[in-house]
């Protein structure tokens, strides 16, 4: 119920997801 905990979870969620779903890195690697 802490705003800090929610902010941390939201920051970590979009972080690895965007990195894993990087169409530029995949296109460059292939």
Coordinates of C-alpha atoms in Angstrom, one line a residue:
X1 CA 0.0 0.0 0.0
X2 CA 3.1 2.2 -0.4
X3 CA 3.4 4.6 -3.3
X4 CA 7.1 3.9 -3.4
X5 CA 6.6 0.2 -3.8
X6 CA 4.1 0.7 -6.7
X7 CA 6.5 3.1 -8.4
X8 CA 9.4 0.7 -8.2
X9 CA 7.3 -2.2 -9.7
X10 CA 6.1 0.0 -12.5
X11 CA 9.6 1.2 -13.3
X12 CA 11.0 -2.4 -13.4
X13 CA 8.1 -3.7 -15.4
X14 CA 8.4 -1.5 -18.5
X15 CA 12.2 -1.7 -18.2
X16 CA 13.0 -5.4 -19.0
X17 CA 9.8 -5.7 -21.2
X18 CA 10.9 -2.9 -23.6
X19 CA 14.4 -4.3 -23.7
X20 CA 13.2 -7.8 -24.4
X21 CA 10.8 -6.5 -27.0
X22 CA 13.4 -4.5 -28.9
X23 CA 12.7 -4.8 -32.7
X24 CA 15.9 -2.8 -33.4
X25 CA 18.2 -5.2 -31.5
X26 CA 16.5 -8.3 -33.1
X27 CA 16.7 -6.8 -36.6
X28 CA 20.4 -6.0 -36.1
X29 CA 21.2 -9.4 -34.7
X30 CA 19.5 -11.3 -37.5

